[in-house]
Amino acid sequence: MAETGAKKWIITITVILAALLELIDTTIVNVSLPDIMGNLGATLDEVGWVVTGYTVANVIVLPMSGWLGNKFGRKNYFLFSIIAFVITSFFCGHAHTLSELILFRILQGFAGGGLLSPAQAILLETWPREEMGMATALFGLGAVFGPTVGPTIGGYITNHLAWPWIFYVNIPVGAIAVFLVITFIKPSPVSSRGEKIDYWGILCLLVAVGSLQIFLERGDREDWFHSTMITTLAISSVIFFIAFVWRELSIEYPVVNFKIMRHRSFTIGMFTSFMLGFAMYVSVFVFPVFCQSLLGFTALQTGEILFPGGIATICMMPFVGTMLKRGIPAQIMSTLGMILFFVFSYLMASSTLQSGTENFFWPLIVRGIGMSLLFVPLTTLAVQDLHGKEMGQGTGLNNMMRQLGGSFGIAISTVILNQRIALHRNNLVGYMSNFNSAEVTRQNMLVNSFMSKGYSFVQAKQMAYAALDGTMTRQVLLLSYNDVYMFVGVFMLCCIPFLYLQRFKKKVTLPVDAH
């Protein structure tokens, strides 16, 4: 039953607030890792599990969230997830060892996985059918804005307080969300009484998704298939995924109902959600590394540069929802979003080592507008044919595919980045030759400069080579990052034809998740 008036807006704010807890925590930790390393005495490889553990646990729960909501009641499961997220946030901030922090981050990830899909499903059944495009747009505010502003918030808190506060800030926000859920959200009936729990299906899902996520998160650090661990994870993810699909299709009460794949719009929507996550998370991943490693920006400065793009997304989301309500085809809007994302990528691929904050303002505004034109229409297209309990299952799988798209995107972009670094370095090394008169002149100028400062000829020669190598390395990295941007932009253009495999509707109204 749809709500009206002030209650509709209170519920909307409540679910977006709860979803933001999970979405911001996906990226807020990244900029604080150096401080965590120093405080807990960990290496970079070890502290990486703080991010990996959270992401793996989160992705495991997402496809099960619809089933869990049906089994225990959506409001009950949503409320439990918020409380668990708040409690684990406190213990994350209170951790005294790296092992404690990783353990509580994993538990926090499990709790966070129960926030997104129930929040989206509650929102869709709160708004009237004819305003479902607007409801999706409002949910998209958090889904796109959260990961973008996470580094900004994390950088500010780390600079002005201390890293535990990136977890402690969840406590008051979560407490407000708990109060609002208890007060304003109606209980939903438990619709799976008497159903047997598919423990084997849960086990296969846990191993399949967990192995795949760890494979993607750790593959580059472990040199991919040269590592026995990574090879084992790849094989186990394939075997257990096949076993999981077979199990779910052959039992009466599956954890994940793959029969919803009979809807062509949802099946294609799974891929387009994957594509959206691919583009969104790669751009958020590459830009901070580029700014901090090459241009010398701080984490806070990088976050501040990203902020206007997030504001552009917020401003555009309601407009996109209104356009859907007025009958503008979702495919047309998504196509425009993909073209704008390509424009953003093209502009970023033209960056130089002299680029400053003013050079990134408009490209990031273009990205923000493009993301709003992608998230709402793509989500609408994916779930437009789902009914009843299928809505909870569909939103869970849809969110999982977006997260997996981000993981695949980061893994693939890292591989491309490393390959392009090797290629550009080989190409530029040829110019650092004693047979190149311009290069010899530069070497001599540097040697003379260092000798004028009191260094011996041998020392000056070594320092000149080091300076030239540093300059070349920066140029190699610049060219490589630019190549990654172009790769993502072209990838988005190539995905446009998939949009037109979904049927057109003049006025898309998403089905309410009836019980």
Short mmCIF file of C-alpha atoms in Angstrom, two decimals:
data_model
loop_
_atom_site.label_atom_id
_atom_site.label_comp_id
_atom_site.label_asym_id
_atom_site.label_seq_id
_atom_site.Cartn_x
_atom_site.Cartn_y
_atom_site.Cartn_z
CA MET A 1 0.00 0.00 0.00
CA ALA A 2 1.54 3.29 -1.13
CA GLU A 3 1.95 6.08 1.40
CA THR A 4 1.06 9.74 0.95
CA GLY A 5 1.97 13.10 2.42
CA ALA A 6 4.69 13.60 5.02
CA LYS A 7 4.92 9.90 5.93
CA LYS A 8 5.98 9.01 2.38
CA TRP A 9 8.86 11.47 2.59
CA ILE A 10 9.89 10.38 6.10
CA ILE A 11 10.10 6.75 4.94
CA THR A 12 12.06 7.87 1.87
CA ILE A 13 14.58 9.75 4.00
CA THR A 14 14.80 6.78 6.39
CA VAL A 15 15.68 4.16 3.77
CA ILE A 16 18.10 6.46 1.93
CA LEU A 17 19.80 7.28 5.25
CA ALA A 18 20.19 3.58 6.05
CA ALA A 19 21.44 2.76 2.54
CA LEU A 20 24.00 5.58 2.74
CA LEU A 21 25.54 3.91 5.80
CA GLU A 22 26.57 0.97 3.64
CA LEU A 23 27.32 2.89 0.45
CA ILE A 24 29.64 5.44 2.07
CA ASP A 25 31.47 2.77 4.06
CA THR A 26 32.37 1.06 0.77
CA THR A 27 34.90 3.82 0.00
CA ILE A 28 35.32 5.87 3.19
CA VAL A 29 38.01 3.52 4.54
CA ASN A 30 40.28 3.71 1.49
CA VAL A 31 41.86 7.08 2.28
CA SER A 32 42.46 6.08 5.93
CA LEU A 33 44.44 2.91 5.19
CA PRO A 34 47.87 4.58 5.67
CA ASP A 35 46.84 5.80 9.14
CA ILE A 36 45.45 2.37 10.04
CA MET A 37 48.71 0.76 8.87
CA GLY A 38 50.77 3.03 11.11
CA ASN A 39 48.49 2.71 14.12
CA LEU A 40 48.07 -1.08 14.00
CA GLY A 41 51.54 -1.93 12.66
CA ALA A 42 50.32 -3.57 9.44
CA THR A 43 51.74 -3.82 5.93
CA LEU A 44 49.89 -2.53 2.87
CA ASP A 45 49.05 -6.08 1.81
CA GLU A 46 47.67 -6.93 5.26
CA VAL A 47 45.60 -3.79 5.65
CA GLY A 48 44.05 -4.45 2.23
CA TRP A 49 41.93 -7.14 3.87
CA VAL A 50 40.07 -4.38 5.75
CA VAL A 51 38.54 -3.43 2.39
CA THR A 52 38.44 -6.92 0.88
CA GLY A 53 36.73 -8.55 3.88
CA TYR A 54 33.94 -5.96 3.91
CA THR A 55 33.32 -6.18 0.16
CA VAL A 56 33.31 -9.99 0.07
CA ALA A 57 30.82 -10.26 2.95
CA ASN A 58 28.64 -7.57 1.39
CA VAL A 59 28.43 -9.26 -2.01
CA ILE A 60 27.68 -12.67 -0.45
CA VAL A 61 24.60 -11.35 1.37
CA LEU A 62 23.15 -9.24 -1.49
CA PRO A 63 21.63 -12.11 -3.52
CA MET A 64 20.18 -13.64 -0.33
CA SER A 65 18.68 -10.39 0.97
CA GLY A 66 15.36 -10.90 -0.84
CA TRP A 67 14.97 -14.39 0.63
CA LEU A 68 15.95 -13.21 4.12
CA GLY A 69 13.45 -10.35 3.89
CA ASN A 70 10.67 -12.75 2.92
CA LYS A 71 11.58 -15.26 5.61
CA PHE A 72 11.88 -12.90 8.58
CA GLY A 73 9.78 -9.98 7.36
CA ARG A 74 11.34 -7.11 5.43
CA LYS A 75 11.04 -4.55 8.23
CA ASN A 76 12.48 -6.99 10.80
CA TYR A 77 15.43 -7.91 8.57
CA PHE A 78 16.06 -4.26 7.64
CA LEU A 79 15.96 -3.18 11.28
CA PHE A 80 18.25 -6.03 12.37
CA SER A 81 20.76 -5.10 9.63
CA ILE A 82 20.89 -1.45 10.74
CA ILE A 83 21.41 -2.40 14.41
CA ALA A 84 24.09 -4.96 13.49
CA PHE A 85 25.81 -2.38 11.27
CA VAL A 86 25.90 0.17 14.10
CA ILE A 87 27.24 -2.35 16.64
CA THR A 88 29.96 -3.65 14.31
CA SER A 89 30.89 -0.05 13.42
CA PHE A 90 31.60 0.62 17.10
CA PHE A 91 33.79 -2.48 17.39
CA CYS A 92 35.63 -1.58 14.15
CA GLY A 93 36.57 1.79 15.63
CA HIS A 94 37.45 0.16 18.95
CA ALA A 95 39.71 -2.51 17.39
CA HIS A 96 43.21 -2.76 18.92
CA THR A 97 44.70 -5.20 16.41
CA LEU A 98 44.43 -5.67 12.66
CA SER A 99 42.83 -9.11 13.14
CA GLU A 100 40.05 -7.57 15.24
CA LEU A 101 39.45 -4.85 12.66
CA ILE A 102 39.26 -7.34 9.77
CA LEU A 103 36.87 -9.59 11.72
CA PHE A 104 34.48 -6.76 12.57
CA ARG A 105 34.72 -5.34 9.03
CA ILE A 106 33.58 -8.74 7.71
CA LEU A 107 30.65 -8.75 10.16
CA GLN A 108 29.91 -5.15 9.17
CA GLY A 109 29.86 -6.23 5.52
CA PHE A 110 27.34 -8.98 6.26
CA ALA A 111 25.12 -6.43 8.02
CA GLY A 112 25.58 -3.88 5.21
CA GLY A 113 24.43 -6.41 2.63
CA GLY A 114 21.01 -6.33 4.30
CA LEU A 115 20.61 -2.58 3.90
CA LEU A 116 20.54 -1.93 0.15
CA SER A 117 17.94 -4.29 -1.30
CA PRO A 118 15.36 -4.05 1.53
CA ALA A 119 15.76 -0.26 1.45
CA GLN A 120 15.10 -0.17 -2.28
CA ALA A 121 12.14 -2.57 -2.04
CA ILE A 122 10.57 -0.59 0.85
CA LEU A 123 10.97 2.61 -1.15
CA LEU A 124 9.34 1.10 -4.25
CA GLU A 125 6.28 -0.04 -2.32
CA THR A 126 6.00 3.29 -0.45
CA TRP A 127 5.58 5.40 -3.59
CA PRO A 128 2.53 5.19 -5.91
CA ARG A 129 2.92 3.13 -9.08
CA GLU A 130 2.85 6.18 -11.33
CA GLU A 131 5.76 7.76 -9.39
CA MET A 132 8.10 4.78 -9.30
CA GLY A 133 10.60 6.48 -11.59
CA MET A 134 10.96 9.24 -9.01
CA ALA A 135 11.35 6.67 -6.21
CA THR A 136 14.16 4.97 -8.13
CA ALA A 137 15.76 8.36 -8.73
CA LEU A 138 15.73 9.17 -5.02
CA PHE A 139 17.30 5.82 -4.15
CA GLY A 140 19.87 6.44 -6.87
CA LEU A 141 20.99 9.57 -4.99
CA GLY A 142 22.59 7.37 -2.37
CA ALA A 143 23.76 4.63 -4.73
CA VAL A 144 25.77 7.06 -6.89
CA PHE A 145 26.49 9.83 -4.39
CA GLY A 146 27.61 7.59 -1.49
CA PRO A 147 30.70 6.00 -3.09
CA THR A 148 31.65 9.39 -4.58
CA VAL A 149 31.65 11.37 -1.32
CA GLY A 150 33.05 8.51 0.78
CA PRO A 151 36.70 9.53 0.15
CA THR A 152 35.85 13.18 0.94
CA ILE A 153 34.29 12.30 4.29
CA GLY A 154 37.06 9.81 5.08
CA GLY A 155 39.79 12.31 4.25
CA TYR A 156 38.20 15.06 6.34
CA ILE A 157 37.66 12.82 9.38
CA THR A 158 41.17 11.32 9.18
CA ASN A 159 42.78 14.77 8.87
CA HIS A 160 40.81 16.41 11.69
CA LEU A 161 40.07 13.54 14.10
CA ALA A 162 41.44 9.99 13.83
CA TRP A 163 40.70 6.92 11.73
CA PRO A 164 38.36 5.22 14.33
CA TRP A 165 35.91 8.07 13.80
CA ILE A 166 35.20 6.95 10.23
CA PHE A 167 33.36 4.09 11.97
CA TYR A 168 32.02 5.97 15.00
CA VAL A 169 30.11 8.46 12.80
CA ASN A 170 27.84 5.58 11.79
CA ILE A 171 26.50 5.28 15.34
CA PRO A 172 24.36 8.47 15.60
CA VAL A 173 23.19 8.16 11.98
CA GLY A 174 22.28 4.51 12.54
CA ALA A 175 20.47 5.33 15.78
CA ILE A 176 18.29 7.90 13.98
CA ALA A 177 17.57 5.35 11.23
CA VAL A 178 16.56 2.71 13.81
CA PHE A 179 14.11 5.12 15.46
CA LEU A 180 12.57 6.10 12.13
CA VAL A 181 12.22 2.47 10.96
CA ILE A 182 10.50 1.42 14.19
CA THR A 183 8.19 4.44 14.12
CA PHE A 184 7.19 4.83 10.48
CA ILE A 185 7.75 1.65 8.45
CA LYS A 186 4.92 -0.86 8.49
CA PRO A 187 5.72 -4.49 9.35
CA SER A 188 5.59 -6.83 6.39
CA PRO A 189 4.14 -10.34 6.73
CA VAL A 190 6.48 -13.31 6.99
CA SER A 191 5.73 -15.09 3.74
CA SER A 192 7.89 -18.22 4.02
CA ARG A 193 6.60 -20.00 7.10
CA GLY A 194 7.13 -23.72 6.86
CA GLU A 195 9.67 -23.44 4.07
CA LYS A 196 12.83 -25.48 4.50
CA ILE A 197 16.11 -23.60 4.61
CA ASP A 198 18.40 -24.50 1.73
CA TYR A 199 21.64 -24.87 3.67
CA TRP A 200 23.49 -26.47 0.73
CA GLY A 201 22.45 -23.60 -1.53
CA ILE A 202 23.67 -21.05 1.01
CA LEU A 203 27.00 -22.89 1.31
CA CYS A 204 27.48 -23.02 -2.48
CA LEU A 205 26.59 -19.32 -2.78
CA LEU A 206 28.98 -18.37 0.01
CA VAL A 207 31.91 -20.25 -1.56
CA ALA A 208 31.14 -19.20 -5.15
CA VAL A 209 30.67 -15.47 -4.55
CA GLY A 210 33.32 -15.31 -1.82
CA SER A 211 35.93 -17.02 -4.02
CA LEU A 212 35.09 -14.79 -6.99
CA GLN A 213 35.27 -11.60 -4.97
CA ILE A 214 38.59 -12.49 -3.30
CA PHE A 215 39.93 -13.54 -6.73
CA LEU A 216 39.08 -10.09 -8.12
CA GLU A 217 40.22 -8.14 -5.07
CA ARG A 218 43.56 -9.91 -4.55
CA GLY A 219 44.40 -11.18 -8.05
CA ASP A 220 46.68 -8.33 -9.08
CA ARG A 221 48.63 -8.37 -5.82
CA GLU A 222 49.17 -12.12 -6.10
CA ASP A 223 50.16 -11.99 -9.81
CA TRP A 224 46.92 -13.65 -10.93
CA PHE A 225 47.23 -17.22 -12.22
CA HIS A 226 50.90 -17.45 -11.25
CA SER A 227 49.56 -17.81 -7.71
CA THR A 228 48.22 -21.17 -6.55
CA MET A 229 45.75 -19.43 -4.25
CA ILE A 230 44.28 -17.28 -7.02
CA THR A 231 44.03 -20.24 -9.40
CA THR A 232 42.26 -22.29 -6.72
CA LEU A 233 39.83 -19.44 -6.04
CA ALA A 234 39.01 -19.11 -9.75
CA ILE A 235 38.32 -22.82 -10.13
CA SER A 236 36.25 -23.04 -6.94
CA SER A 237 34.14 -20.01 -7.92
CA VAL A 238 33.22 -21.64 -11.25
CA ILE A 239 32.50 -25.09 -9.77
CA PHE A 240 30.43 -23.82 -6.86
CA PHE A 241 28.54 -21.32 -9.01
CA ILE A 242 27.47 -24.12 -11.37
CA ALA A 243 26.50 -26.25 -8.35
CA PHE A 244 24.58 -23.32 -6.86
CA VAL A 245 22.56 -22.67 -10.03
CA TRP A 246 21.76 -26.38 -10.41
CA ARG A 247 20.71 -26.60 -6.76
CA GLU A 248 18.47 -23.52 -6.89
CA LEU A 249 16.70 -24.69 -10.05
CA SER A 250 16.02 -28.15 -8.66
CA ILE A 251 14.52 -27.44 -5.21
CA GLU A 252 11.13 -26.10 -4.13
CA TYR A 253 12.29 -23.28 -1.86
CA PRO A 254 15.49 -21.74 -3.33
CA VAL A 255 17.55 -19.07 -1.63
CA VAL A 256 17.80 -17.26 -4.98
CA ASN A 257 14.89 -17.69 -7.36
CA PHE A 258 16.52 -17.90 -10.79
CA LYS A 259 13.09 -18.29 -12.37
CA ILE A 260 12.86 -14.50 -12.44
CA MET A 261 15.41 -14.69 -15.26
CA ARG A 262 12.47 -15.61 -17.51
CA HIS A 263 11.83 -11.87 -17.73
CA ARG A 264 13.98 -10.69 -20.62
CA SER A 265 14.10 -7.16 -19.26
CA PHE A 266 15.56 -8.40 -15.96
CA THR A 267 18.08 -10.73 -17.61
CA ILE A 268 19.41 -7.93 -19.81
CA GLY A 269 19.14 -5.56 -16.85
CA MET A 270 21.56 -7.78 -14.92
CA PHE A 271 24.20 -7.07 -17.55
CA THR A 272 23.46 -3.35 -17.74
CA SER A 273 23.70 -3.13 -13.93
CA PHE A 274 27.06 -4.91 -14.16
CA MET A 275 28.12 -2.36 -16.77
CA LEU A 276 26.97 0.55 -14.58
CA GLY A 277 29.00 -0.74 -11.63
CA PHE A 278 31.99 -1.30 -13.93
CA ALA A 279 32.04 2.32 -15.10
CA MET A 280 31.07 3.94 -11.80
CA TYR A 281 33.60 2.19 -9.57
CA VAL A 282 36.50 2.30 -12.06
CA SER A 283 36.16 6.08 -12.40
CA VAL A 284 36.00 6.50 -8.61
CA PHE A 285 39.01 4.16 -8.22
CA VAL A 286 41.28 5.63 -10.90
CA PHE A 287 40.73 9.34 -10.29
CA PRO A 288 41.94 9.51 -6.64
CA VAL A 289 45.02 7.40 -7.41
CA PHE A 290 45.83 9.61 -10.40
CA CYS A 291 45.44 12.84 -8.41
CA GLN A 292 47.37 11.70 -5.34
CA SER A 293 50.21 9.73 -6.97
CA LEU A 294 50.89 12.04 -9.91
CA LEU A 295 49.55 15.50 -9.11
CA GLY A 296 50.40 15.52 -5.40
CA PHE A 297 46.87 16.21 -4.12
CA THR A 298 45.92 15.14 -0.60
CA ALA A 299 43.03 12.73 0.01
CA LEU A 300 40.89 15.62 1.25
CA GLN A 301 41.68 17.76 -1.81
CA THR A 302 40.81 14.85 -4.09
CA GLY A 303 37.52 14.33 -2.32
CA GLU A 304 36.69 18.03 -2.60
CA ILE A 305 37.30 17.88 -6.36
CA LEU A 306 34.86 14.93 -6.64
CA PHE A 307 32.18 16.67 -4.58
CA PRO A 308 30.66 18.97 -7.28
CA GLY A 309 30.08 15.96 -9.53
CA GLY A 310 28.13 14.33 -6.70
CA ILE A 311 26.06 17.49 -6.33
CA ALA A 312 25.33 17.41 -10.07
CA THR A 313 24.03 13.86 -9.65
CA ILE A 314 21.77 14.91 -6.76
CA CYS A 315 20.34 17.81 -8.77
CA MET A 316 19.69 15.66 -11.84
CA MET A 317 18.10 12.60 -10.19
CA PRO A 318 14.64 14.14 -9.58
CA PHE A 319 14.68 15.55 -13.14
CA VAL A 320 15.41 12.09 -14.54
CA GLY A 321 12.58 10.60 -12.48
CA THR A 322 10.21 13.27 -13.82
CA MET A 323 11.24 12.56 -17.41
CA LEU A 324 10.52 8.86 -16.94
CA LYS A 325 7.11 9.71 -15.49
CA ARG A 326 6.36 11.86 -18.54
CA GLY A 327 7.07 8.98 -20.89
CA ILE A 328 10.64 9.61 -22.10
CA PRO A 329 11.96 6.11 -22.98
CA ALA A 330 14.51 4.82 -20.48
CA GLN A 331 16.65 3.54 -23.37
CA ILE A 332 17.03 7.05 -24.82
CA MET A 333 18.03 8.53 -21.46
CA SER A 334 20.51 5.71 -20.79
CA THR A 335 22.05 6.19 -24.23
CA LEU A 336 22.59 9.87 -23.48
CA GLY A 337 24.12 8.90 -20.12
CA MET A 338 26.59 6.55 -21.80
CA ILE A 339 27.57 9.20 -24.34
CA LEU A 340 28.15 11.71 -21.53
CA PHE A 341 30.27 9.17 -19.67
CA PHE A 342 32.37 8.73 -22.83
CA VAL A 343 32.77 12.54 -23.02
CA PHE A 344 33.94 12.52 -19.40
CA SER A 345 36.44 9.73 -20.16
CA TYR A 346 37.70 11.51 -23.27
CA LEU A 347 38.27 14.76 -21.36
CA MET A 348 40.07 12.90 -18.55
CA ALA A 349 42.23 11.08 -21.10
CA SER A 350 43.51 14.50 -22.18
CA SER A 351 44.95 15.27 -18.72
CA THR A 352 48.55 16.42 -18.33
CA LEU A 353 50.98 16.64 -15.43
CA GLN A 354 50.10 20.34 -15.22
CA SER A 355 46.36 19.70 -14.81
CA GLY A 356 44.82 21.43 -11.80
CA THR A 357 41.49 21.43 -10.00
CA GLU A 358 39.96 23.76 -12.60
CA ASN A 359 40.68 21.19 -15.33
CA PHE A 360 38.61 18.51 -13.61
CA PHE A 361 35.52 20.53 -12.66
CA TRP A 362 33.55 20.21 -15.89
CA PRO A 363 34.55 16.62 -16.73
CA LEU A 364 33.31 15.53 -13.29
CA ILE A 365 30.10 17.55 -13.72
CA VAL A 366 29.55 15.70 -17.00
CA ARG A 367 30.17 12.40 -15.20
CA GLY A 368 27.69 13.31 -12.47
CA ILE A 369 24.97 14.11 -14.99
CA GLY A 370 25.77 10.95 -16.96
CA MET A 371 25.53 8.75 -13.85
CA SER A 372 22.07 10.13 -13.02
CA LEU A 373 20.94 9.38 -16.59
CA LEU A 374 22.24 5.82 -16.21
CA PHE A 375 21.29 4.65 -12.73
CA VAL A 376 17.57 5.48 -12.74
CA PRO A 377 16.66 4.29 -16.27
CA LEU A 378 18.81 1.14 -16.05
CA THR A 379 17.30 0.13 -12.70
CA THR A 380 13.82 0.89 -14.03
CA LEU A 381 14.37 -1.24 -17.13
CA ALA A 382 15.73 -4.13 -15.06
CA VAL A 383 12.83 -4.49 -12.61
CA GLN A 384 9.91 -3.25 -14.72
CA ASP A 385 8.41 -6.75 -15.19
CA LEU A 386 8.92 -8.13 -11.66
CA HIS A 387 5.94 -8.79 -9.39
CA GLY A 388 5.31 -9.76 -5.77
CA LYS A 389 8.16 -11.53 -4.00
CA GLU A 390 10.21 -11.30 -7.19
CA MET A 391 10.88 -7.64 -6.38
CA GLY A 392 12.99 -8.45 -3.30
CA GLN A 393 14.93 -11.13 -5.20
CA GLY A 394 15.38 -8.86 -8.20
CA THR A 395 16.68 -5.85 -6.29
CA GLY A 396 19.13 -8.12 -4.43
CA LEU A 397 20.54 -9.66 -7.62
CA ASN A 398 20.58 -6.28 -9.34
CA ASN A 399 22.61 -4.69 -6.54
CA MET A 400 24.95 -7.70 -6.46
CA MET A 401 25.63 -7.38 -10.19
CA ARG A 402 26.42 -3.68 -9.80
CA GLN A 403 28.90 -4.49 -7.02
CA LEU A 404 30.47 -7.33 -9.01
CA GLY A 405 30.71 -5.02 -12.01
CA GLY A 406 32.72 -2.63 -9.87
CA SER A 407 35.01 -5.43 -8.69
CA PHE A 408 35.57 -6.71 -12.22
CA GLY A 409 36.13 -3.17 -13.45
CA ILE A 410 38.79 -2.39 -10.85
CA ALA A 411 40.53 -5.73 -11.48
CA ILE A 412 40.52 -5.33 -15.27
CA SER A 413 41.57 -1.68 -15.15
CA THR A 414 44.48 -2.62 -12.88
CA VAL A 415 45.64 -5.25 -15.38
CA ILE A 416 45.33 -2.77 -18.26
CA LEU A 417 47.16 -0.12 -16.26
CA ASN A 418 50.11 -2.44 -15.57
CA GLN A 419 50.28 -3.55 -19.21
CA ARG A 420 50.21 0.01 -20.49
CA ILE A 421 52.88 1.06 -17.99
CA ALA A 422 55.19 -1.65 -19.36
CA LEU A 423 54.40 -0.69 -22.97
CA HIS A 424 54.87 3.06 -22.54
CA ARG A 425 58.04 2.57 -20.52
CA ASN A 426 59.57 0.45 -23.29
CA ASN A 427 58.63 3.09 -25.84
CA LEU A 428 60.04 6.02 -23.85
CA VAL A 429 63.25 4.26 -22.80
CA GLY A 430 64.33 4.40 -26.44
CA TYR A 431 64.48 8.18 -26.23
CA MET A 432 66.85 8.07 -23.24
CA SER A 433 69.84 7.26 -25.40
CA ASN A 434 73.28 8.79 -25.69
CA PHE A 435 72.60 8.96 -29.43
CA ASN A 436 69.73 11.38 -28.82
CA SER A 437 71.27 14.87 -28.86
CA ALA A 438 68.36 16.47 -27.00
CA GLU A 439 68.58 13.86 -24.25
CA VAL A 440 72.36 14.30 -23.96
CA THR A 441 71.88 18.06 -23.63
CA ARG A 442 69.34 17.56 -20.81
CA GLN A 443 71.68 15.14 -19.02
CA ASN A 444 74.55 17.60 -19.23
CA MET A 445 72.40 20.45 -17.93
CA LEU A 446 71.32 18.38 -14.94
CA VAL A 447 74.88 17.19 -14.24
CA ASN A 448 76.18 20.76 -14.33
CA SER A 449 73.33 21.90 -12.09
CA PHE A 450 74.08 19.26 -9.43
CA MET A 451 77.84 19.90 -9.63
CA SER A 452 77.22 23.61 -9.07
CA LYS A 453 75.60 22.61 -5.76
CA GLY A 454 78.77 20.89 -4.57
CA TYR A 455 78.25 17.29 -5.72
CA SER A 456 81.06 15.35 -7.42
CA PHE A 457 80.83 14.44 -11.11
CA VAL A 458 79.94 10.80 -10.33
CA GLN A 459 77.25 11.83 -7.81
CA ALA A 460 75.88 14.45 -10.19
CA LYS A 461 75.74 11.87 -13.00
CA GLN A 462 73.79 9.40 -10.82
CA MET A 463 71.41 12.10 -9.63
CA ALA A 464 70.82 13.27 -13.21
CA TYR A 465 69.90 9.73 -14.30
CA ALA A 466 67.57 9.40 -11.30
CA ALA A 467 65.88 12.72 -12.11
CA LEU A 468 65.39 11.76 -15.75
CA ASP A 469 64.05 8.35 -14.76
CA GLY A 470 61.60 10.00 -12.35
CA THR A 471 60.38 12.33 -15.09
CA MET A 472 59.94 9.41 -17.46
CA THR A 473 58.06 7.38 -14.82
CA ARG A 474 55.60 10.21 -14.25
CA GLN A 475 55.02 10.52 -17.99
CA VAL A 476 54.53 6.75 -18.30
CA LEU A 477 51.95 6.76 -15.50
CA LEU A 478 50.13 9.72 -17.05
CA LEU A 479 49.84 7.99 -20.44
CA SER A 480 48.72 4.76 -18.76
CA TYR A 481 45.98 6.41 -16.68
CA ASN A 482 44.77 8.22 -19.79
CA ASP A 483 44.56 4.86 -21.59
CA VAL A 484 42.41 3.42 -18.79
CA TYR A 485 40.00 6.34 -19.06
CA MET A 486 39.66 5.81 -22.80
CA PHE A 487 39.13 2.08 -22.30
CA VAL A 488 36.22 2.68 -19.89
CA GLY A 489 34.71 5.32 -22.17
CA VAL A 490 34.82 3.07 -25.24
CA PHE A 491 33.45 0.18 -23.16
CA MET A 492 30.39 2.28 -22.31
CA LEU A 493 29.78 3.15 -25.97
CA CYS A 494 29.99 -0.53 -26.92
CA CYS A 495 27.28 -1.35 -24.35
CA ILE A 496 24.66 0.95 -25.93
CA PRO A 497 23.18 -1.75 -28.26
CA PHE A 498 22.24 -3.91 -25.24
CA LEU A 499 19.79 -1.21 -24.11
CA TYR A 500 17.64 -1.73 -27.17
CA LEU A 501 17.17 -5.44 -26.49
CA GLN A 502 14.74 -4.38 -23.76
CA ARG A 503 11.22 -3.50 -24.80
CA PHE A 504 10.09 0.10 -24.89
CA LYS A 505 7.38 1.40 -22.58
CA LYS A 506 5.98 4.88 -22.96
CA LYS A 507 5.36 5.24 -19.23
CA VAL A 508 7.31 2.83 -17.08
CA THR A 509 5.70 2.07 -13.72
CA LEU A 510 7.51 -0.33 -11.49
CA PRO A 511 5.41 -3.04 -9.84
CA VAL A 512 4.79 -2.71 -6.13
CA ASP A 513 6.25 -5.49 -4.04
CA ALA A 514 2.93 -6.97 -2.98
CA HIS A 515 2.67 -9.61 -0.30
#
